[in-house]
Coordinates of C-alpha atoms (C1' of nucleotides) in Angstrom, one line a residue:
Chain A
M1 CA -35.2 1.5 17.6
Q2 CA -34.8 -1.8 16.7
I3 CA -35.1 -3.8 13.8
T4 CA -38.6 -6.4 14.1
R5 CA -37.9 -9.8 14.7
A6 CA -39.5 -10.4 11.3
G7 CA -37.2 -8.4 9.9
E8 CA -34.4 -10.2 10.9
Y9 CA -36.0 -13.3 10.4
A10 CA -36.5 -12.6 6.5
I11 CA -31.9 -12.1 6.3
M12 CA -31.2 -14.5 8.6
G13 CA -33.7 -17.0 6.3
A14 CA -32.3 -15.4 3.0
T15 CA -28.9 -15.9 3.6
C16 CA -29.4 -19.7 4.6
L17 CA -30.6 -20.0 0.8
A18 CA -27.8 -17.9 -0.1
R19 CA -25.9 -20.6 1.3
R20 CA -27.6 -23.2 -0.5
G21 CA -26.8 -22.1 -3.9
L22 CA -28.7 -20.7 -6.5
G23 CA -30.3 -24.0 -8.1
K24 CA -31.9 -25.9 -5.2
A25 CA -35.2 -25.4 -3.7
V26 CA -34.9 -26.1 0.3
M27 CA -37.9 -26.3 2.1
I28 CA -39.1 -23.9 4.8
H29 CA -39.1 -26.4 7.1
E30 CA -34.7 -27.1 7.6
V31 CA -34.5 -23.7 7.1
C32 CA -36.6 -23.1 10.5
K33 CA -34.7 -25.5 12.2
E34 CA -31.4 -24.6 11.2
E35 CA -31.8 -21.1 12.1
H36 CA -34.3 -21.6 15.1
I37 CA -37.2 -20.0 13.6
P38 CA -40.6 -21.0 13.9
R39 CA -42.2 -22.3 11.0
S40 CA -45.8 -21.0 10.4
F41 CA -43.5 -17.2 11.0
L42 CA -41.4 -17.6 8.5
A43 CA -43.6 -19.1 6.0
K44 CA -44.9 -16.2 6.6
I45 CA -42.4 -14.0 6.0
F46 CA -41.0 -16.2 2.7
Q47 CA -44.7 -15.8 1.5
A48 CA -43.6 -11.6 1.4
L49 CA -40.0 -12.4 0.4
T50 CA -41.8 -14.2 -2.9
K51 CA -43.4 -11.3 -3.7
A52 CA -41.3 -8.9 -3.6
G53 CA -38.8 -11.1 -6.4
I54 CA -36.0 -11.7 -3.3
V55 CA -37.1 -15.8 -3.3
R56 CA -39.0 -17.7 -5.9
S57 CA -41.4 -20.8 -4.8
Q58 CA -42.3 -24.1 -5.8
R59 CA -45.2 -25.6 -4.4
G60 CA -46.0 -29.9 -4.0
I61 CA -43.4 -32.4 -3.2
R62 CA -39.7 -31.9 -3.6
G63 CA -40.6 -28.0 -3.7
G64 CA -39.4 -25.5 -1.4
F65 CA -37.4 -22.2 -1.7
T66 CA -35.1 -20.4 -3.6
L67 CA -33.4 -16.9 -4.5
A68 CA -34.5 -15.2 -7.1
R69 CA -31.1 -14.3 -8.5
P70 CA -27.5 -14.7 -7.4
S71 CA -26.7 -13.8 -3.5
A72 CA -24.2 -11.0 -4.8
E73 CA -27.0 -9.2 -6.1
I74 CA -29.4 -9.0 -3.0
T75 CA -28.8 -7.0 -0.3
V76 CA -29.3 -6.8 3.5
L77 CA -31.3 -3.4 2.6
E78 CA -33.4 -5.3 -0.2
V79 CA -34.5 -7.7 2.1
L80 CA -35.1 -5.9 5.4
E81 CA -37.0 -3.5 3.9
A82 CA -39.3 -5.7 1.8
I83 CA -40.8 -7.1 5.3
E84 CA -40.1 -4.1 7.5
G85 CA -40.9 -1.4 4.8
K86 CA -39.1 0.8 4.0
L87 CA -36.6 2.3 6.7
A88 CA -37.1 6.0 8.4
F89 CA -35.2 6.6 11.3
D90 CA -37.6 8.9 12.5
R91 CA -42.1 9.2 11.1
R92 CA -41.2 12.9 10.0
L93 CA -38.6 11.5 7.4
Q94 CA -42.1 9.2 6.4
E95 CA -44.2 11.9 6.3
P96 CA -42.6 15.6 6.2
A97 CA -46.6 17.1 7.4
S98 CA -45.5 16.1 11.1
C99 CA -42.7 18.2 11.1
H100 CA -44.1 21.9 12.2
D101 CA -40.5 23.6 11.9
T102 CA -40.5 22.8 7.8
H103 CA -38.3 25.7 6.5
A104 CA -35.5 24.7 8.9
C105 CA -35.7 21.7 11.1
T106 CA -32.2 21.0 12.2
L107 CA -33.3 18.2 13.8
C108 CA -34.7 16.8 10.1
D109 CA -31.5 16.8 9.3
L110 CA -29.7 15.2 11.2
F111 CA -32.3 12.0 11.2
T112 CA -31.7 12.0 7.5
E113 CA -27.8 11.3 8.1
A114 CA -28.4 8.8 10.4
Q115 CA -30.9 7.4 8.3
H116 CA -28.0 7.9 5.4
R117 CA -25.4 6.0 6.7
V118 CA -27.7 2.9 7.6
R119 CA -29.1 2.5 5.0
E120 CA -25.7 3.0 3.2
I121 CA -24.2 0.3 5.4
M122 CA -26.9 -2.2 4.0
G123 CA -27.2 -0.6 0.8
S124 CA -24.1 -1.8 -0.1
T125 CA -24.1 -5.8 1.9
T126 CA -25.2 -9.0 -0.2
L127 CA -26.2 -11.6 1.2
A128 CA -23.0 -13.3 -0.2
D129 CA -21.6 -11.1 1.5
L130 CA -23.1 -12.8 4.9
T131 CA -22.0 -16.5 3.9
R132 CA -18.5 -15.2 3.4
P133 CA -15.8 -16.2 6.8
K134 CA -16.2 -13.5 9.2
A135 CA -12.6 -12.0 9.1
E136 CA -13.5 -11.0 5.8
V137 CA -16.7 -9.7 6.2
M138 CA -15.2 -7.4 9.7
K139 CA -12.4 -6.4 6.7
R140 CA -15.1 -5.1 4.7
I141 CA -17.8 -3.7 6.8
Q142 CA -15.4 -1.8 8.8
G143 CA -12.9 -0.9 5.8
G144 CA -15.5 2.2 4.5
N145 CA -14.5 1.6 1.0
L146 CA -17.6 1.5 0.5
H147 CA -18.0 4.0 -2.3
N148 CA -15.4 3.0 -4.8
G149 CA -16.2 -0.6 -7.1
N150 CA -17.7 -1.5 -10.3
G151 CA -19.1 -4.6 -8.6
P152 CA -22.6 -5.5 -8.0
R153 CA -22.4 -3.8 -4.9
A154 CA -21.7 -0.3 -6.6
R155 CA -25.0 -1.4 -8.6
A156 CA -26.5 -2.3 -5.8
L157 CA -25.3 0.8 -3.9
Q158 CA -26.6 3.0 -6.8
T159 CA -30.8 3.0 -6.0
I160 CA -30.7 3.9 -2.4
Chain B
M1 CA -37.0 0.9 12.9
Q2 CA -37.9 4.1 14.5
I3 CA -37.2 6.2 17.5
T4 CA -40.5 6.5 19.6
R5 CA -42.5 9.3 19.9
A6 CA -41.1 10.7 23.2
G7 CA -37.2 10.2 22.0
E8 CA -38.2 12.8 19.9
Y9 CA -40.2 15.0 22.2
A10 CA -37.0 14.5 24.9
I11 CA -34.9 15.7 21.6
M12 CA -37.5 18.6 20.8
G13 CA -38.0 20.0 24.4
A14 CA -34.2 19.8 25.2
T15 CA -33.1 21.9 21.8
C16 CA -36.1 24.1 23.2
L17 CA -34.4 25.0 26.5
A18 CA -31.0 25.1 24.7
R19 CA -32.6 28.4 22.8
R20 CA -33.5 29.7 26.2
G21 CA -30.2 30.0 27.3
L22 CA -29.0 28.5 30.8
G23 CA -30.3 30.9 33.4
K24 CA -34.0 30.6 33.0
A25 CA -36.5 28.3 33.9
V26 CA -38.8 27.8 31.4
M27 CA -42.5 26.6 32.0
I28 CA -43.2 23.4 30.4
H29 CA -46.3 24.9 29.1
E30 CA -44.4 27.2 27.1
V31 CA -42.3 24.9 25.4
C32 CA -45.0 22.4 24.9
K33 CA -46.8 25.1 23.2
E34 CA -44.4 26.1 21.3
E35 CA -42.9 22.2 19.6
H36 CA -46.7 20.8 19.4
I37 CA -46.2 18.2 22.8
P38 CA -49.0 17.4 24.6
R39 CA -48.0 18.4 27.4
S40 CA -48.8 15.7 30.5
F41 CA -46.8 13.5 27.5
L42 CA -43.6 16.3 28.1
A43 CA -44.2 16.3 31.6
K44 CA -42.9 12.6 31.7
I45 CA -40.7 13.1 29.4
F46 CA -38.9 15.9 31.1
Q47 CA -39.2 13.9 34.1
A48 CA -37.0 11.2 33.6
L49 CA -34.6 13.6 31.8
T50 CA -34.2 15.4 35.6
K51 CA -33.6 12.0 36.9
A52 CA -30.9 11.5 34.2
G53 CA -29.4 14.5 35.2
I54 CA -30.5 16.7 31.6
V55 CA -32.1 18.8 32.9
R56 CA -33.2 20.1 36.3
S57 CA -36.4 21.4 37.2
Q58 CA -37.3 24.2 39.8
R59 CA -40.9 23.5 41.9
G60 CA -43.9 26.0 42.6
I61 CA -44.7 29.9 41.7
R62 CA -42.1 30.7 38.7
G63 CA -40.5 27.0 38.5
G64 CA -39.8 25.3 35.2
F65 CA -37.4 23.3 33.8
T66 CA -33.6 24.6 32.3
L67 CA -30.6 22.7 31.1
A68 CA -28.5 21.2 33.8
R69 CA -24.9 21.9 31.6
P70 CA -24.9 24.2 28.8
S71 CA -25.9 22.5 25.9
A72 CA -22.5 22.4 23.9
E73 CA -21.7 19.4 26.1
I74 CA -25.2 18.2 26.2
T75 CA -25.3 15.3 22.9
V76 CA -28.7 14.0 21.4
L77 CA -27.4 9.9 22.2
E78 CA -27.7 11.0 25.4
V79 CA -31.0 12.1 25.2
L80 CA -32.4 9.8 23.2
E81 CA -31.1 6.6 25.7
A82 CA -32.5 8.8 28.8
I83 CA -36.0 8.3 27.2
E84 CA -35.6 5.5 25.2
G85 CA -32.7 3.0 27.1
K86 CA -29.3 2.4 25.3
L87 CA -29.9 2.5 21.9
A88 CA -29.7 -1.4 20.4
F89 CA -29.9 -2.0 16.3
D90 CA -31.3 -5.5 17.6
R91 CA -31.9 -7.4 20.3
R92 CA -28.8 -9.5 19.7
L93 CA -26.7 -7.1 20.5
Q94 CA -29.1 -6.3 24.0
E95 CA -28.5 -9.9 24.8
P96 CA -25.9 -12.1 22.8
A97 CA -27.4 -15.1 23.6
S98 CA -30.3 -14.9 21.3
C99 CA -28.1 -15.3 19.0
H100 CA -27.3 -19.3 18.3
D101 CA -24.0 -18.7 15.8
T102 CA -22.2 -16.6 18.6
H103 CA -18.8 -17.9 16.6
A104 CA -19.2 -16.3 14.1
C105 CA -22.1 -14.5 13.6
T106 CA -21.0 -11.9 10.0
L107 CA -24.9 -10.4 10.5
C108 CA -23.6 -10.0 14.4
D109 CA -21.3 -8.0 12.9
L110 CA -23.3 -6.0 10.4
F111 CA -25.9 -4.8 13.2
T112 CA -22.5 -3.7 15.2
E113 CA -20.9 -1.7 12.2
A114 CA -24.7 0.0 11.6
Q115 CA -25.6 0.7 14.9
H116 CA -22.0 1.9 15.7
R117 CA -22.8 5.0 12.8
V118 CA -25.8 6.0 14.3
R119 CA -24.5 6.5 17.7
E120 CA -21.1 8.0 16.1
I121 CA -23.7 11.0 14.9
M122 CA -25.9 11.2 17.5
G123 CA -23.0 10.8 20.0
S124 CA -21.1 14.0 18.3
T125 CA -24.5 16.4 17.9
T126 CA -24.8 18.3 21.0
L127 CA -28.2 20.8 21.8
A128 CA -26.2 23.4 21.0
D129 CA -25.7 22.0 17.1
L130 CA -29.2 21.7 16.8
T131 CA -30.1 25.6 17.7
R132 CA -27.4 26.5 15.2
P133 CA -28.2 27.0 11.8
K134 CA -29.2 24.6 9.7
A135 CA -26.5 25.5 6.7
E136 CA -24.0 25.1 9.3
V137 CA -25.2 22.2 10.9
M138 CA -25.6 20.8 7.6
K139 CA -22.1 21.3 6.5
R140 CA -20.7 20.0 10.3
I141 CA -23.1 16.7 10.0
Q142 CA -21.8 16.4 6.1
G143 CA -18.5 16.7 6.8
G144 CA -17.3 13.8 8.7
N145 CA -14.5 15.2 10.7
L146 CA -16.6 14.1 13.3
H147 CA -13.6 12.5 15.0
N148 CA -11.4 15.2 15.4
G149 CA -11.2 17.9 17.6
N150 CA -10.4 18.7 20.8
G151 CA -13.9 20.3 22.3
P152 CA -16.5 19.2 23.8
R153 CA -17.8 17.0 21.0
A154 CA -14.5 15.0 21.0
R155 CA -15.0 14.9 24.7
A156 CA -18.8 13.9 24.2
L157 CA -17.7 11.2 22.1
Q158 CA -15.3 9.5 23.8
T159 CA -18.1 8.1 26.3
I160 CA -19.6 5.9 23.4
Chain C
dG1 C1' -56.7 -41.0 -11.6
dG2 C1' -55.4 -40.6 -6.8
dT3 C1' -52.5 -39.7 -2.8
dA4 C1' -49.4 -37.1 -0.1
dA5 C1' -46.1 -33.5 0.1
dT6 C1' -45.5 -28.5 0.2
dT7 C1' -46.6 -23.7 0.2
dA8 C1' -50.6 -19.6 -0.9
dA9 C1' -53.0 -16.7 2.0
dG10 C1' -55.5 -15.1 5.2
dA11 C1' -58.2 -15.2 9.6
dC12 C1' -57.0 -15.3 14.1
dC13 C1' -55.2 -15.1 18.9
dT14 C1' -51.9 -12.8 22.7
dT15 C1' -48.5 -10.4 24.5
dT16 C1' -45.8 -6.0 24.3
dT17 C1' -45.5 -1.2 23.7
dT18 C1' -46.9 3.0 22.6
dA19 C1' -48.8 7.0 23.6
dG20 C1' -50.5 9.1 25.9
dT21 C1' -54.0 11.2 30.3
dC22 C1' -55.5 11.7 35.1
dC23 C1' -55.9 12.4 39.7
dT24 C1' -53.6 13.3 43.7
dC25 C1' -49.5 14.8 46.1
dT26 C1' -45.3 17.7 47.1
dT27 C1' -42.5 22.3 46.4
dT28 C1' -42.2 26.9 46.1
dT29 C1' -43.1 32.1 46.3
dC30 C1' -45.8 35.6 47.1
Chain D
dG1 C1' -52.3 29.8 53.8
dA2 C1' -53.1 30.5 48.5
dA3 C1' -51.6 29.7 44.0
dA4 C1' -48.5 28.3 40.7
dA5 C1' -44.9 25.3 39.0
dG6 C1' -43.0 20.1 39.0
dA7 C1' -43.0 14.7 40.6
dG8 C1' -45.0 10.6 41.5
dG9 C1' -48.5 6.8 40.0
dA10 C1' -52.1 4.6 38.3
dC11 C1' -54.7 4.1 34.2
dT12 C1' -56.0 3.7 29.6
dA13 C1' -57.3 3.1 24.2
dA14 C1' -54.8 2.0 19.9
dA15 C1' -51.5 -0.2 17.7
dA16 C1' -47.6 -3.3 17.0
dA17 C1' -45.4 -7.6 17.8
dG18 C1' -44.5 -12.2 17.2
dG19 C1' -46.9 -15.7 16.1
dT20 C1' -50.9 -19.5 15.1
dC21 C1' -54.7 -21.8 12.5
dT22 C1' -57.6 -23.3 8.8
dT23 C1' -58.8 -23.5 4.1
dA24 C1' -57.2 -24.0 0.1
dA25 C1' -53.5 -24.9 -4.6
dT26 C1' -49.8 -27.3 -6.8
dT27 C1' -46.9 -30.8 -8.0
dA28 C1' -44.7 -35.7 -8.2
dC29 C1' -45.2 -40.0 -8.2
dC30 C1' -47.9 -44.4 -7.7

DNA sequence: GGTAATTAAGACCTTTTTAGTCCTCTTTTC
DNA sequence: GAAAAGAGGACTAAAAAGGTCTTAATTACC
């Protein structure tokens, strides 16, 4: 019941890029130093994020990584699932065949709801949110007003 | 980001006992057959649940397992944590030292909130709930009225 | 065009966890 | 005391986690 190190590093790395702004290429080395992540491991993670269209890479001298889109349009859920695959609380929710009691399994319902709650908050929090001052973030997260609004946050939520 | 098979089996096994009522000892063999769980694996799991005071065991001929308390007083969270240890969404929430940015880590806040949401629903759902008809359970889970009420459910929630 | 700096890709490795099994011992009932 | 349970510990195979290493492929600059 934990997210993996790779998933955690992905969020940290992407957030680090978010803090630098959209245009500037940041070398993997800098991100590692700042976030205390092993270099070659992060390289691998950023590769995956590149394929997922979350970051953009630039090879050669003066190369590095940038976010592919504004940080306010990238959700934490998106980053996490790019690395770990679709978030599933239990194997039942991945391969429904593994539940024999297919007709009316209340446990499946419980797991589905738990998973939904996690996806909801992860999907409504963007990288931009993580770069904001702590007090603001706390207020937003615990405020519970994740459902309303028309900003990028609401748009992001639609894809869940 | 998944619960383990052991955790899942524990909930299934305990729920199976809940369906049989409080008094009657159920042999491990019966539970396994009913829930499609490997026998020696479930034996191990029930051992742990016994130590945790969730089920009670009876050796010898006509032995077996029963719930140690009424099913309405045992939460799914309790069963899960008896097997998997305290539910932690990320290692940061277990050993805070692993987060270097101790002063104002917004990611820690996000994870804390996600974890809280999972604990909330798992901690407010009892084994008795899982034995009820699907429609009822769905209504309760999604109703969102998990905070009010004075029943065993509210009591259970206090320990979270 | 050469060279240094940078990411890409994938093979490889080590440790830990998962998901069990198996065997022997103890307890309990008949 | 025999038979039928669970208790407990040792063991194992497979998968996942958490990385490392090597060899490209690009790119900027001289």
